Short mmCIF file of C-alpha atoms and ligand atoms in Angstrom, two decimals:
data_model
loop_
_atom_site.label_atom_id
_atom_site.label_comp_id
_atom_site.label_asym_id
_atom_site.label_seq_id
_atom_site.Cartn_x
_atom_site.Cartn_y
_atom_site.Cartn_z
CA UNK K 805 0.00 0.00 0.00
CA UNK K 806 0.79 3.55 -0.91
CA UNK K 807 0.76 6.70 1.82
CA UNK K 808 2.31 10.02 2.19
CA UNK K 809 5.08 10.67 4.78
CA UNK K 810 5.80 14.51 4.86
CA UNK K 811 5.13 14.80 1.48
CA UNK K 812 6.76 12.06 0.23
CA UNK K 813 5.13 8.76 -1.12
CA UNK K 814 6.25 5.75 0.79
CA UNK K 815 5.20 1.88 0.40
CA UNK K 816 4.17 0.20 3.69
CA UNK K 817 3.76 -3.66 4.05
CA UNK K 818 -0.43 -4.24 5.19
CA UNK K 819 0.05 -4.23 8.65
CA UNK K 820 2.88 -2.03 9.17
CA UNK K 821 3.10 0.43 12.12
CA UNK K 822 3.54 4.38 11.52
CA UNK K 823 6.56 3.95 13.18
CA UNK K 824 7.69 1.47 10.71
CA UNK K 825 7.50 4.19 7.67
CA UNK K 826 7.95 7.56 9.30
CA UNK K 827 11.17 8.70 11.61
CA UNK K 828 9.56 9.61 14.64
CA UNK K 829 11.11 9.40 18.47
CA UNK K 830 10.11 6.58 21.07
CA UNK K 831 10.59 5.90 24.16
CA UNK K 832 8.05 3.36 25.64
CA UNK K 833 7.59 1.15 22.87
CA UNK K 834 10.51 -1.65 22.37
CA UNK K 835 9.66 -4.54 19.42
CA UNK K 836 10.49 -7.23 22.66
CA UNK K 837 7.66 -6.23 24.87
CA UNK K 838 4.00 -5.14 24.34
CA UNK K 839 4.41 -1.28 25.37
CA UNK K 840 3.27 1.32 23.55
CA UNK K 841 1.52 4.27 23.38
CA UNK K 842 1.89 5.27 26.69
CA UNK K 843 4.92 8.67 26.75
CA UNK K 844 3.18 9.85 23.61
CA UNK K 845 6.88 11.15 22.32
CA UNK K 846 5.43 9.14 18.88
CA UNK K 847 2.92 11.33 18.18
CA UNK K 848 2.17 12.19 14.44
CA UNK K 849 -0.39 13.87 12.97
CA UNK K 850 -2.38 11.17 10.52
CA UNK K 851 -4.95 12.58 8.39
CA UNK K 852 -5.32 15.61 10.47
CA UNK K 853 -5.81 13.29 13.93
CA UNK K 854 -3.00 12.72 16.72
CA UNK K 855 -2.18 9.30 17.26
CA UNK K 856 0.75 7.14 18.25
CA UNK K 857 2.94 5.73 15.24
CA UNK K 858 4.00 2.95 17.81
CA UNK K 859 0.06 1.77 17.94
CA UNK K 860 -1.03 3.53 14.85
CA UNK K 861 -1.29 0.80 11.29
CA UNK K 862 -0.55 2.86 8.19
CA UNK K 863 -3.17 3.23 5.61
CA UNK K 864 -3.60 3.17 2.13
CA UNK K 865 -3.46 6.73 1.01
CA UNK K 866 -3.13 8.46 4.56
CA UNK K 867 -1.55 11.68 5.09
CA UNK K 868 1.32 11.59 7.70
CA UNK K 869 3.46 14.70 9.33
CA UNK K 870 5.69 14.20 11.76
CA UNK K 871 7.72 17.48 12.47
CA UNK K 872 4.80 19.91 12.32
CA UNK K 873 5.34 22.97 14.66
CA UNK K 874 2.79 21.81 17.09
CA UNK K 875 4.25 18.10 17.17
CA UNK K 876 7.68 19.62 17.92
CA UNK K 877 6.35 21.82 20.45
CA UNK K 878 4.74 18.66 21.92
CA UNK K 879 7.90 16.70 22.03
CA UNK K 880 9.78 19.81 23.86
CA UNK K 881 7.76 20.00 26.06
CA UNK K 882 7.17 16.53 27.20
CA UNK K 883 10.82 15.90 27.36
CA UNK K 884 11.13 18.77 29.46
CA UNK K 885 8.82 17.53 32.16
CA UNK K 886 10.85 14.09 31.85
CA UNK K 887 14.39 16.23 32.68
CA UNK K 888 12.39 17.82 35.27
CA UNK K 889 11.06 14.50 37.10
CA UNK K 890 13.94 12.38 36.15
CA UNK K 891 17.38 11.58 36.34
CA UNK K 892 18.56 11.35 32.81
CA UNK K 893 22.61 11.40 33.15
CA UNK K 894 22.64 7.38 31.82
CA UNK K 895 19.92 8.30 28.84
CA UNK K 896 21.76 10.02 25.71
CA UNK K 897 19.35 9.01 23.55
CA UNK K 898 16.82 11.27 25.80
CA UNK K 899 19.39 14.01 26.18
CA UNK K 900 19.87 14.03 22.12
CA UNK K 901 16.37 14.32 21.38
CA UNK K 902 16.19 17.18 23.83
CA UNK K 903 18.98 19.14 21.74
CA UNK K 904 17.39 18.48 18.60
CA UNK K 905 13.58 19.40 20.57
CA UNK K 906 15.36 23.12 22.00
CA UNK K 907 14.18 21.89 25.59
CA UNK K 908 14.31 23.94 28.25
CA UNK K 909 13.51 22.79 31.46
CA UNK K 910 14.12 25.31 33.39
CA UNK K 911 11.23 27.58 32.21
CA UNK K 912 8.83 25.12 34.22
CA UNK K 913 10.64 25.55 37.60
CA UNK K 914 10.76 23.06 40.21
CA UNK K 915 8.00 20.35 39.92
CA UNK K 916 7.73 16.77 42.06
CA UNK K 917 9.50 14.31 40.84
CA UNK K 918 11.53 10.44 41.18
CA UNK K 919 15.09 12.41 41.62
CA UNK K 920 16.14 11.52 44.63
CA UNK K 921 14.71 7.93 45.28
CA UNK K 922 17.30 5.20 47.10
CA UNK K 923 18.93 2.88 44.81
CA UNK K 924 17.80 -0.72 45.71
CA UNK K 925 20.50 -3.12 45.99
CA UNK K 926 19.67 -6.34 47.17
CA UNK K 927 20.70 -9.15 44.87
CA UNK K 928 24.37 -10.18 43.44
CA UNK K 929 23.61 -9.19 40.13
CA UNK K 930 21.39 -5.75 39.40
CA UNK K 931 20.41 -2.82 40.60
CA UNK K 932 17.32 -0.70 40.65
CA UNK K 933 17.45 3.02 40.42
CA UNK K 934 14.61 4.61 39.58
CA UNK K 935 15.28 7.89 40.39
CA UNK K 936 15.94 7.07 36.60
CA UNK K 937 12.90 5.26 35.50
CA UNK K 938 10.94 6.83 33.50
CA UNK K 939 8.17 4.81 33.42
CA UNK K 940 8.08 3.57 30.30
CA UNK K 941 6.51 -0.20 31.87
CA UNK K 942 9.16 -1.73 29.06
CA UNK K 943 10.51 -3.87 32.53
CA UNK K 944 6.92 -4.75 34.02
CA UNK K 945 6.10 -5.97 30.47
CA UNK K 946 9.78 -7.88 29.77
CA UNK K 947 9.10 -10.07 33.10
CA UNK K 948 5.52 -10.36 32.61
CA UNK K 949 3.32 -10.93 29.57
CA UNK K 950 6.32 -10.05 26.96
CA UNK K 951 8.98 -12.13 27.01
CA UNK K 952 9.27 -13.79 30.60
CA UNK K 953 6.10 -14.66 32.17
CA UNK K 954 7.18 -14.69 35.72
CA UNK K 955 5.82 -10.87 36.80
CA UNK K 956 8.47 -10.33 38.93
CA UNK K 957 8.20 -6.47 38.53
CA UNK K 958 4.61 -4.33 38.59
CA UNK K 959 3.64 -1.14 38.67
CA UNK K 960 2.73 0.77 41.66
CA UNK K 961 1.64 4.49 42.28
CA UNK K 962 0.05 6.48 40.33
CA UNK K 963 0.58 9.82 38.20
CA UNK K 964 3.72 11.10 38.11
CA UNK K 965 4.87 9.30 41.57
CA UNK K 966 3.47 5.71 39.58
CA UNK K 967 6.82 3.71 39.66
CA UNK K 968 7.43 0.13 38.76
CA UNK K 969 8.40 -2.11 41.50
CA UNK K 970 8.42 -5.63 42.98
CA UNK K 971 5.16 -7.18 44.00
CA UNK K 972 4.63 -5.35 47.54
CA UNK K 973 8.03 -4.20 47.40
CA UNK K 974 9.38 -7.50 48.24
CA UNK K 975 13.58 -7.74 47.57
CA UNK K 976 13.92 -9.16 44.57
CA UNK K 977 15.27 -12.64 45.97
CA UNK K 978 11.87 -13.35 47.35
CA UNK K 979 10.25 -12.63 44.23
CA UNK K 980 9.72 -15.58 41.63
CA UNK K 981 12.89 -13.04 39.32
CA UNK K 982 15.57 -15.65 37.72
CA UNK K 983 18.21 -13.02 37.17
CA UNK K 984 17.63 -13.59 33.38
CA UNK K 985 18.29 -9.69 32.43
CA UNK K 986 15.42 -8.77 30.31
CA UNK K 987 13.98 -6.03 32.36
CA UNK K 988 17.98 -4.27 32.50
CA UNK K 989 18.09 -4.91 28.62
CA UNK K 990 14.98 -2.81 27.53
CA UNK K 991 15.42 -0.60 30.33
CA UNK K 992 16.82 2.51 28.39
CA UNK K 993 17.59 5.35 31.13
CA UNK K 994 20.02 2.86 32.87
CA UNK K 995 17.51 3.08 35.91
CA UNK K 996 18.17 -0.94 35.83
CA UNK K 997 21.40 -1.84 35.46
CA UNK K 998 23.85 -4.53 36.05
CA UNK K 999 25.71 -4.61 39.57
CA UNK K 1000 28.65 -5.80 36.95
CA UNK K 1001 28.49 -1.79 35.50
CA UNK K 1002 29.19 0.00 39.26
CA UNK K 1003 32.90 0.91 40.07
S1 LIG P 1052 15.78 -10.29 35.74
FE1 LIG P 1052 14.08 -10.87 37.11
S2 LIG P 1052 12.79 -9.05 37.16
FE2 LIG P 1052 14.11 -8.84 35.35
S3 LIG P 1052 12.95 -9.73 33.63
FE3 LIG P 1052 14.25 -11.35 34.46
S4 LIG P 1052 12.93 -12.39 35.92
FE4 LIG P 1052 12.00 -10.40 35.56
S1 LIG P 1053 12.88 0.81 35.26
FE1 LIG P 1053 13.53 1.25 33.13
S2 LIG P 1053 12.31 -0.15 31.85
FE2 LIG P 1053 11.33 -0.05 33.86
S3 LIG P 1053 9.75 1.50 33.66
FE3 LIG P 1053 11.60 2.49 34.49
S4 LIG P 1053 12.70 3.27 32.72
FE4 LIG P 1053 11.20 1.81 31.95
S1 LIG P 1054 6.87 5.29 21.72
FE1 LIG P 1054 4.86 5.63 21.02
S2 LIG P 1054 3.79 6.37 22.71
FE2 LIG P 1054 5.77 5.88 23.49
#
């Protein structure tokens, strides 16, 4: 099938995700786990409607922008609120996109946030920072449903305080977790990370 990317004709397989045929930024969705849709950094404007190119099929003939002034405004901002709540010193991907977005966090002022939370250390092999996480659920969804099946990890909280975590905060040794590294490998702020990584 046939659609328009910025101007510009592209073929897409039936099927095929936005994100598939149109440069766009993510963050939560990962092809290993089921997450998507959920830090909205994807949007793109398709036929005049917002939706997420990560959860979004391409359709014959649709119209697709993806830098528009309002999208990049979007993306600014959102990334600013996730400098502001997060610590993003082990994300360069995040810190690229917010040179090429003109963030500016500062204009916002001080707002809640995760900065600040304890790393958890409490098994040989990983750690959990999530004064880091941005909760993208890539880790929930890795141990659960994705790729794992043992739902170590969950989500608890909610808004911008919503973090994941262990089943009642449990250490992770007395969780059914079998140190198989998933959840650090689609982690991508660093907020999980290998005990192997720490000098
Ligand atoms: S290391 Fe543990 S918590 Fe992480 S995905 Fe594997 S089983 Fe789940
Ligand atoms: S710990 Fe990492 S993978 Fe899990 S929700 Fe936070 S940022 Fe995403
Ligand atoms: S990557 Fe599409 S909404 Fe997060």
């Amino acid at each position: 099938m046939r659609l328009r990317v910025n101007g510009k004709e592209v073929e897409a397989r039936p099927g095929a995700l936005l994100l598939e045929v149109a440069e766009v930024p993510t963050l939560c969705h990962h092809p290993h786990t089921e997450t998507r849709g959920l830090c909205r950094l994807c949007l793109v404007e398709a036929d005049g409607r917002l939706v997420p190119a990560c959860a979004t099929e391409a359709r014959e003939g649709m119209e697709v922008r993806t830098e528009t002034e309002g999208l990049r405004t979007l993306r600014k901002t959102l990334l600013e609120w996730l400098f502001l709540t997060t610590d993003l010193a082990q994300a360069p991907d995040l810190l690229a996109l917010m040179e090429r977005y003109g963030a500016e966090p500062e204009r916002w002022g001080e707002v809640p946030g995760r900065r600040g939370r304890e790393v958890l250390k409490d098994n040989p092999f990983y750690l959990r920072d999530y004064a880091k996480c941005v909760n993208c659920r890539r880790c929930v969804d890795a141990c659960g449903d994705g790729i794992m099946g043992v739902y170590a990890l969950t989500l608890e909280g909610r808004g911008l305080l919503a973090h994941p975590t262990t089943p009642l905060d449990r250490p992770l040794p007395e969780t059914p977790c079998v140190f198989c590294g998933n959840c650090i490998q689609v982690c991508p702020t660093g907020a999980l990370r290998p005990l192997s990584m720490e000098v």
